[in-house]
Short mmCIF file of C-alpha atoms in Angstrom, two decimals:
data_model
loop_
_atom_site.label_atom_id
_atom_site.label_comp_id
_atom_site.label_asym_id
_atom_site.label_seq_id
_atom_site.Cartn_x
_atom_site.Cartn_y
_atom_site.Cartn_z
CA UNK A 1 -32.87 -134.32 29.03
CA UNK A 2 -31.79 -130.69 29.35
CA UNK A 3 -34.18 -128.05 28.20
CA UNK A 4 -33.59 -126.88 24.63
CA UNK A 5 -32.65 -123.20 24.27
CA UNK A 6 -35.34 -120.68 23.12
CA UNK A 7 -35.18 -119.84 19.50
CA UNK A 8 -34.08 -116.35 18.65
CA UNK A 9 -37.37 -115.69 17.07
CA UNK A 10 -39.52 -116.93 14.20
CA UNK A 11 -39.12 -115.89 10.57
CA UNK A 12 -42.02 -115.97 8.19
CA UNK A 13 -40.88 -116.70 4.66
CA UNK A 14 -42.62 -117.44 1.34
CA UNK A 15 -41.03 -119.59 -1.35
CA UNK A 16 -40.38 -117.87 -4.73
CA UNK A 17 -42.71 -118.81 -7.42
CA UNK A 18 -41.90 -119.75 -11.06
CA UNK A 19 -42.93 -116.29 -12.20
CA UNK A 20 -40.60 -114.47 -9.80
CA UNK A 21 -38.76 -112.75 -12.68
CA UNK A 22 -41.99 -110.87 -13.54
CA UNK A 23 -41.97 -108.91 -10.30
CA UNK A 24 -42.66 -105.24 -10.32
CA UNK A 25 -39.89 -102.71 -10.76
CA UNK A 26 -39.77 -99.08 -9.92
CA UNK A 27 -36.27 -97.70 -9.92
CA UNK A 28 -34.34 -100.39 -11.77
CA UNK A 29 -34.29 -101.38 -15.39
CA UNK A 30 -35.42 -105.04 -15.95
CA UNK A 31 -32.63 -107.51 -16.28
CA UNK A 32 -32.92 -111.28 -16.56
CA UNK A 33 -33.71 -113.21 -13.39
CA UNK A 34 -32.91 -116.92 -13.10
CA UNK A 35 -35.83 -118.39 -11.07
CA UNK A 36 -33.82 -121.60 -10.36
CA UNK A 37 -30.96 -119.63 -8.88
CA UNK A 38 -33.39 -117.35 -7.02
CA UNK A 39 -34.77 -120.48 -5.27
CA UNK A 40 -31.20 -121.52 -4.39
CA UNK A 41 -30.46 -118.11 -2.98
CA UNK A 42 -33.65 -118.15 -1.08
CA UNK A 43 -32.79 -121.49 0.42
CA UNK A 44 -29.53 -120.02 1.60
CA UNK A 45 -31.22 -116.98 3.05
CA UNK A 46 -33.55 -119.25 5.05
CA UNK A 47 -30.52 -121.39 6.21
CA UNK A 48 -28.98 -118.26 7.72
CA UNK A 49 -31.93 -117.88 10.04
CA UNK A 50 -31.95 -121.51 10.95
CA UNK A 51 -28.20 -121.45 11.68
CA UNK A 52 -28.82 -118.48 14.00
CA UNK A 53 -31.40 -120.41 16.03
CA UNK A 54 -34.59 -119.09 14.52
CA UNK A 55 -37.77 -121.07 13.78
CA UNK A 56 -38.68 -120.78 10.11
CA UNK A 57 -42.33 -120.76 9.13
CA UNK A 58 -43.42 -120.93 5.47
CA UNK A 59 -46.31 -118.86 4.41
CA UNK A 60 -48.45 -120.69 1.77
CA UNK A 61 -46.98 -120.24 -1.74
CA UNK A 62 -48.71 -117.87 -4.05
CA UNK A 63 -47.46 -118.71 -7.54
CA UNK A 64 -49.97 -116.34 -9.23
CA UNK A 65 -48.16 -113.43 -7.52
CA UNK A 66 -44.54 -112.84 -8.79
CA UNK A 67 -43.63 -110.55 -5.88
CA UNK A 68 -45.05 -112.78 -3.12
CA UNK A 69 -41.54 -113.83 -2.04
CA UNK A 70 -41.26 -110.35 -0.68
CA UNK A 71 -43.45 -111.37 2.20
CA UNK A 72 -42.39 -108.46 4.59
CA UNK A 73 -44.67 -106.10 2.69
CA UNK A 74 -47.81 -107.97 3.68
CA UNK A 75 -47.75 -107.63 7.42
CA UNK A 76 -46.02 -105.69 10.28
CA UNK A 77 -45.63 -107.26 13.77
CA UNK A 78 -45.39 -104.91 16.68
CA UNK A 79 -44.77 -106.73 19.90
CA UNK A 80 -47.46 -109.45 20.04
CA UNK A 81 -49.85 -107.69 17.55
CA UNK A 82 -49.87 -108.03 13.81
CA UNK A 83 -51.10 -105.50 11.36
CA UNK A 84 -52.25 -106.72 7.93
CA UNK A 85 -50.98 -104.35 5.33
CA UNK A 86 -52.63 -102.80 2.31
CA UNK A 87 -49.93 -102.86 -0.39
CA UNK A 88 -49.64 -99.91 -2.54
CA UNK A 89 -49.35 -101.99 -5.73
CA UNK A 90 -52.96 -103.31 -6.54
CA UNK A 91 -51.39 -106.47 -8.08
CA UNK A 92 -50.00 -107.43 -4.65
CA UNK A 93 -53.29 -107.25 -2.57
CA UNK A 94 -53.86 -110.95 -2.99
CA UNK A 95 -50.63 -111.76 -1.18
CA UNK A 96 -51.93 -110.57 2.20
CA UNK A 97 -54.36 -113.40 2.92
CA UNK A 98 -51.81 -116.18 3.22
CA UNK A 99 -49.68 -114.14 5.62
CA UNK A 100 -52.79 -113.25 7.79
CA UNK A 101 -53.68 -116.95 7.98
CA UNK A 102 -50.23 -117.89 9.09
CA UNK A 103 -50.08 -115.23 11.76
CA UNK A 104 -53.53 -116.14 13.01
CA UNK A 105 -52.50 -119.78 13.24
CA UNK A 106 -49.47 -118.75 15.40
CA UNK A 107 -51.80 -116.99 17.69
CA UNK A 108 -51.30 -113.36 16.79
CA UNK A 109 -54.22 -111.03 16.89
CA UNK A 110 -54.34 -109.32 13.47
CA UNK A 111 -55.51 -105.72 13.02
CA UNK A 112 -56.65 -104.80 9.45
CA UNK A 113 -56.02 -101.56 7.79
CA UNK A 114 -59.06 -99.99 6.07
CA UNK A 115 -57.66 -96.75 4.68
CA UNK A 116 -54.76 -95.73 2.45
CA UNK A 117 -51.86 -98.04 1.53
CA UNK A 118 -48.92 -99.30 3.45
CA UNK A 119 -46.23 -101.77 2.60
CA UNK A 120 -44.28 -103.47 5.39
CA UNK A 121 -41.00 -102.60 3.84
CA UNK A 122 -41.75 -98.90 4.76
CA UNK A 123 -41.87 -99.59 8.44
CA UNK A 124 -38.68 -99.49 10.50
CA UNK A 125 -38.92 -100.13 14.23
CA UNK A 126 -36.24 -98.82 16.43
CA UNK A 127 -37.01 -99.25 20.12
CA UNK A 128 -40.37 -97.67 20.85
CA UNK A 129 -40.22 -95.40 17.78
CA UNK A 130 -41.41 -96.55 14.39
CA UNK A 131 -40.49 -94.78 11.28
CA UNK A 132 -42.93 -95.09 8.26
CA UNK A 133 -41.68 -94.12 4.84
CA UNK A 134 -44.04 -92.24 2.71
CA UNK A 135 -44.01 -91.14 -0.93
CA UNK A 136 -43.65 -94.48 -2.57
CA UNK A 137 -46.00 -97.42 -2.13
CA UNK A 138 -47.03 -96.20 1.32
CA UNK A 139 -49.18 -93.02 1.29
CA UNK A 140 -49.98 -90.48 3.98
CA UNK A 141 -53.39 -92.03 4.64
CA UNK A 142 -51.83 -95.36 5.15
CA UNK A 143 -49.17 -94.03 7.48
CA UNK A 144 -51.78 -92.14 9.51
CA UNK A 145 -54.01 -95.27 9.95
CA UNK A 146 -51.08 -97.32 10.91
CA UNK A 147 -50.19 -94.84 13.58
CA UNK A 148 -53.69 -94.93 14.93
CA UNK A 149 -53.55 -98.78 15.17
CA UNK A 150 -50.21 -99.00 16.95
CA UNK A 151 -49.84 -95.92 19.04
CA UNK A 152 -52.12 -97.47 21.77
CA UNK A 153 -49.32 -100.11 22.06
CA UNK A 154 -47.03 -97.41 23.31
CA UNK A 155 -45.09 -96.77 20.17
CA UNK A 156 -44.42 -93.32 18.56
CA UNK A 157 -44.73 -93.15 14.74
CA UNK A 158 -42.72 -90.67 12.72
CA UNK A 159 -43.46 -90.43 8.90
CA UNK A 160 -40.44 -90.14 6.74
CA UNK A 161 -40.74 -88.92 3.18
CA UNK A 162 -38.50 -90.79 0.74
CA UNK A 163 -38.19 -91.42 -2.97
CA UNK A 164 -34.75 -92.65 -3.95
CA UNK A 165 -35.45 -96.18 -3.16
CA UNK A 166 -38.49 -98.56 -3.38
CA UNK A 167 -39.15 -98.69 0.41
CA UNK A 168 -37.74 -96.93 3.47
CA UNK A 169 -35.92 -100.12 4.51
CA UNK A 170 -34.36 -100.22 1.06
CA UNK A 171 -32.68 -97.08 2.15
CA UNK A 172 -32.05 -97.27 5.94
CA UNK A 173 -32.24 -100.06 8.63
CA UNK A 174 -30.85 -100.23 12.10
CA UNK A 175 -28.29 -102.39 13.98
CA UNK A 176 -29.30 -104.22 17.05
CA UNK A 177 -28.19 -101.26 19.26
CA UNK A 178 -30.48 -98.96 17.41
CA UNK A 179 -27.76 -97.24 15.29
CA UNK A 180 -29.40 -96.48 11.89
CA UNK A 181 -27.42 -97.46 8.72
CA UNK A 182 -27.88 -95.76 5.46
CA UNK A 183 -26.10 -94.89 2.15
CA UNK A 184 -25.97 -91.20 1.38
CA UNK A 185 -27.62 -91.64 -2.02
CA UNK A 186 -30.66 -93.34 -0.45
CA UNK A 187 -31.01 -92.05 3.10
CA UNK A 188 -33.73 -89.57 2.32
CA UNK A 189 -34.27 -87.19 5.38
CA UNK A 190 -31.03 -87.34 7.35
CA UNK A 191 -32.48 -85.22 10.26
CA UNK A 192 -34.94 -88.00 10.84
CA UNK A 193 -32.18 -90.28 11.90
CA UNK A 194 -29.78 -88.63 14.42
CA UNK A 195 -26.47 -90.37 14.71
CA UNK A 196 -27.03 -92.37 11.55
CA UNK A 197 -23.94 -94.12 10.20
CA UNK A 198 -23.17 -94.01 6.50
CA UNK A 199 -22.26 -97.28 4.79
CA UNK A 200 -20.07 -97.63 1.67
CA UNK A 201 -22.47 -99.60 -0.54
CA UNK A 202 -26.11 -99.08 -1.21
CA UNK A 203 -26.87 -102.79 -0.48
CA UNK A 204 -25.24 -102.31 2.89
CA UNK A 205 -28.09 -100.09 3.84
CA UNK A 206 -30.24 -103.08 4.79
CA UNK A 207 -29.45 -105.42 7.66
CA UNK A 208 -31.34 -107.85 9.84
CA UNK A 209 -30.58 -108.48 13.51
CA UNK A 210 -30.23 -112.23 13.87
CA UNK A 211 -29.42 -112.08 17.63
CA UNK A 212 -26.30 -112.91 19.46
CA UNK A 213 -24.41 -110.11 17.81
CA UNK A 214 -25.02 -111.53 14.36
CA UNK A 215 -26.06 -109.21 11.52
CA UNK A 216 -27.47 -110.47 8.25
CA UNK A 217 -26.55 -108.44 5.09
CA UNK A 218 -26.29 -108.92 1.39
CA UNK A 219 -23.02 -110.56 0.09
CA UNK A 220 -22.92 -107.67 -2.45
CA UNK A 221 -21.86 -105.31 0.52
CA UNK A 222 -18.42 -106.66 1.51
CA UNK A 223 -17.08 -103.29 2.66
CA UNK A 224 -20.05 -102.86 4.92
CA UNK A 225 -19.41 -106.24 6.27
CA UNK A 226 -15.92 -105.06 7.29
CA UNK A 227 -17.39 -101.97 8.82
CA UNK A 228 -19.82 -104.04 10.89
CA UNK A 229 -17.02 -106.35 12.06
CA UNK A 230 -15.00 -103.31 13.16
CA UNK A 231 -17.91 -102.15 15.20
CA UNK A 232 -18.04 -105.39 17.11
CA UNK A 233 -20.75 -107.30 15.20
CA UNK A 234 -20.57 -110.61 13.42
CA UNK A 235 -21.61 -110.11 9.73
CA UNK A 236 -23.58 -112.90 8.12
CA UNK A 237 -23.52 -112.30 4.34
CA UNK A 238 -25.97 -114.04 2.04
CA UNK A 239 -26.10 -114.01 -1.71
CA UNK A 240 -29.46 -112.54 -2.86
CA UNK A 241 -28.30 -111.24 -6.21
CA UNK A 242 -31.44 -112.41 -8.16
CA UNK A 243 -33.70 -110.74 -5.71
CA UNK A 244 -31.63 -107.47 -5.90
CA UNK A 245 -32.41 -107.44 -9.56
CA UNK A 246 -36.13 -107.09 -8.47
CA UNK A 247 -35.35 -104.28 -5.90
CA UNK A 248 -35.35 -106.85 -3.11
CA UNK A 249 -33.11 -106.90 -0.01
CA UNK A 250 -32.50 -109.01 3.05
CA UNK A 251 -35.29 -107.32 5.06
CA UNK A 252 -38.14 -107.81 2.54
CA UNK A 253 -37.76 -111.69 2.25
CA UNK A 254 -39.14 -112.35 5.74
CA UNK A 255 -41.33 -111.15 8.60
CA UNK A 256 -39.50 -111.37 11.76
CA UNK A 257 -41.37 -112.31 14.96
CA UNK A 258 -39.08 -111.56 17.91
CA UNK A 259 -38.91 -112.94 21.48
CA UNK A 260 -39.12 -110.31 24.24
CA UNK A 261 -35.73 -108.49 24.23
CA UNK A 262 -34.52 -110.05 27.50
CA UNK A 263 -34.49 -113.54 26.04
CA UNK A 264 -32.33 -112.54 23.08
CA UNK A 265 -28.60 -112.64 24.02
CA UNK A 266 -26.75 -109.27 23.53
CA UNK A 267 -23.41 -109.25 21.68
CA UNK A 268 -20.35 -109.21 23.82
CA UNK A 269 -19.43 -105.49 23.78
CA UNK A 270 -16.01 -104.54 22.43
CA UNK A 271 -14.20 -101.65 24.13
CA UNK A 272 -16.44 -98.69 23.17
CA UNK A 273 -18.43 -101.12 21.07
CA UNK A 274 -22.12 -101.62 20.55
CA UNK A 275 -24.85 -102.44 23.10
CA UNK A 276 -28.40 -103.41 22.39
CA UNK A 277 -31.74 -101.87 21.81
CA UNK A 278 -35.07 -103.52 20.88
CA UNK A 279 -34.96 -103.32 16.97
CA UNK A 280 -37.56 -104.80 14.77
CA UNK A 281 -36.22 -104.13 11.36
#
């Protein structure tokens, strides 16, 4: 029997609970959230990873925590090391234990933060540089401790103040070649991201590298999908409307555990098109 291909990576996800509609809001007015439809959309989100060759691992459910589906905020994985976050919202602190247990079970050493607060949604990895958004749920003390933990791994940390969106990755993310995407209304500190490319929709600001030139994004950003296709990428839109009502996006619904870059196929470059950089959005 021929050897099976290596998966593109592992995605940690957490099923939305029955109280998902009660999740915290910071910048949006509360509108009704259909929990059953949210579960359907979450299932479609997970299916996009599976179709792209990822292993999907479910973190234990936490029905007592409405925001637990936004599992990215509970941990950051840098290479082969995980950092357990200290969420900026006190009501979310109980979400971390399940993610830590899952990462430990997968063999990841887990470093624990003891000072300040940091949400995983505020951490954007682009190559060996890591941007940490501050001013929202992540504070300066949390960003500083995170830097102390991961700089021995060879990464450089740059704090980026922001305030127009819940998390840094609600405002900017990066394509597989390292190009940063952001909407002008949300991008925060433009000099922090030289060469950043503006997108036409706010929900187009957040993308996930699925490997093989495929880029996951919200179905609510069709013009951004066209832009990505014109740049040589294959857009993979998913409907996450119910989560968008809760300030969620395609990044915060998973923690991505990536294989070494050389085992992830690069997209076929179009003339003058994109290459590839190690991106851990």
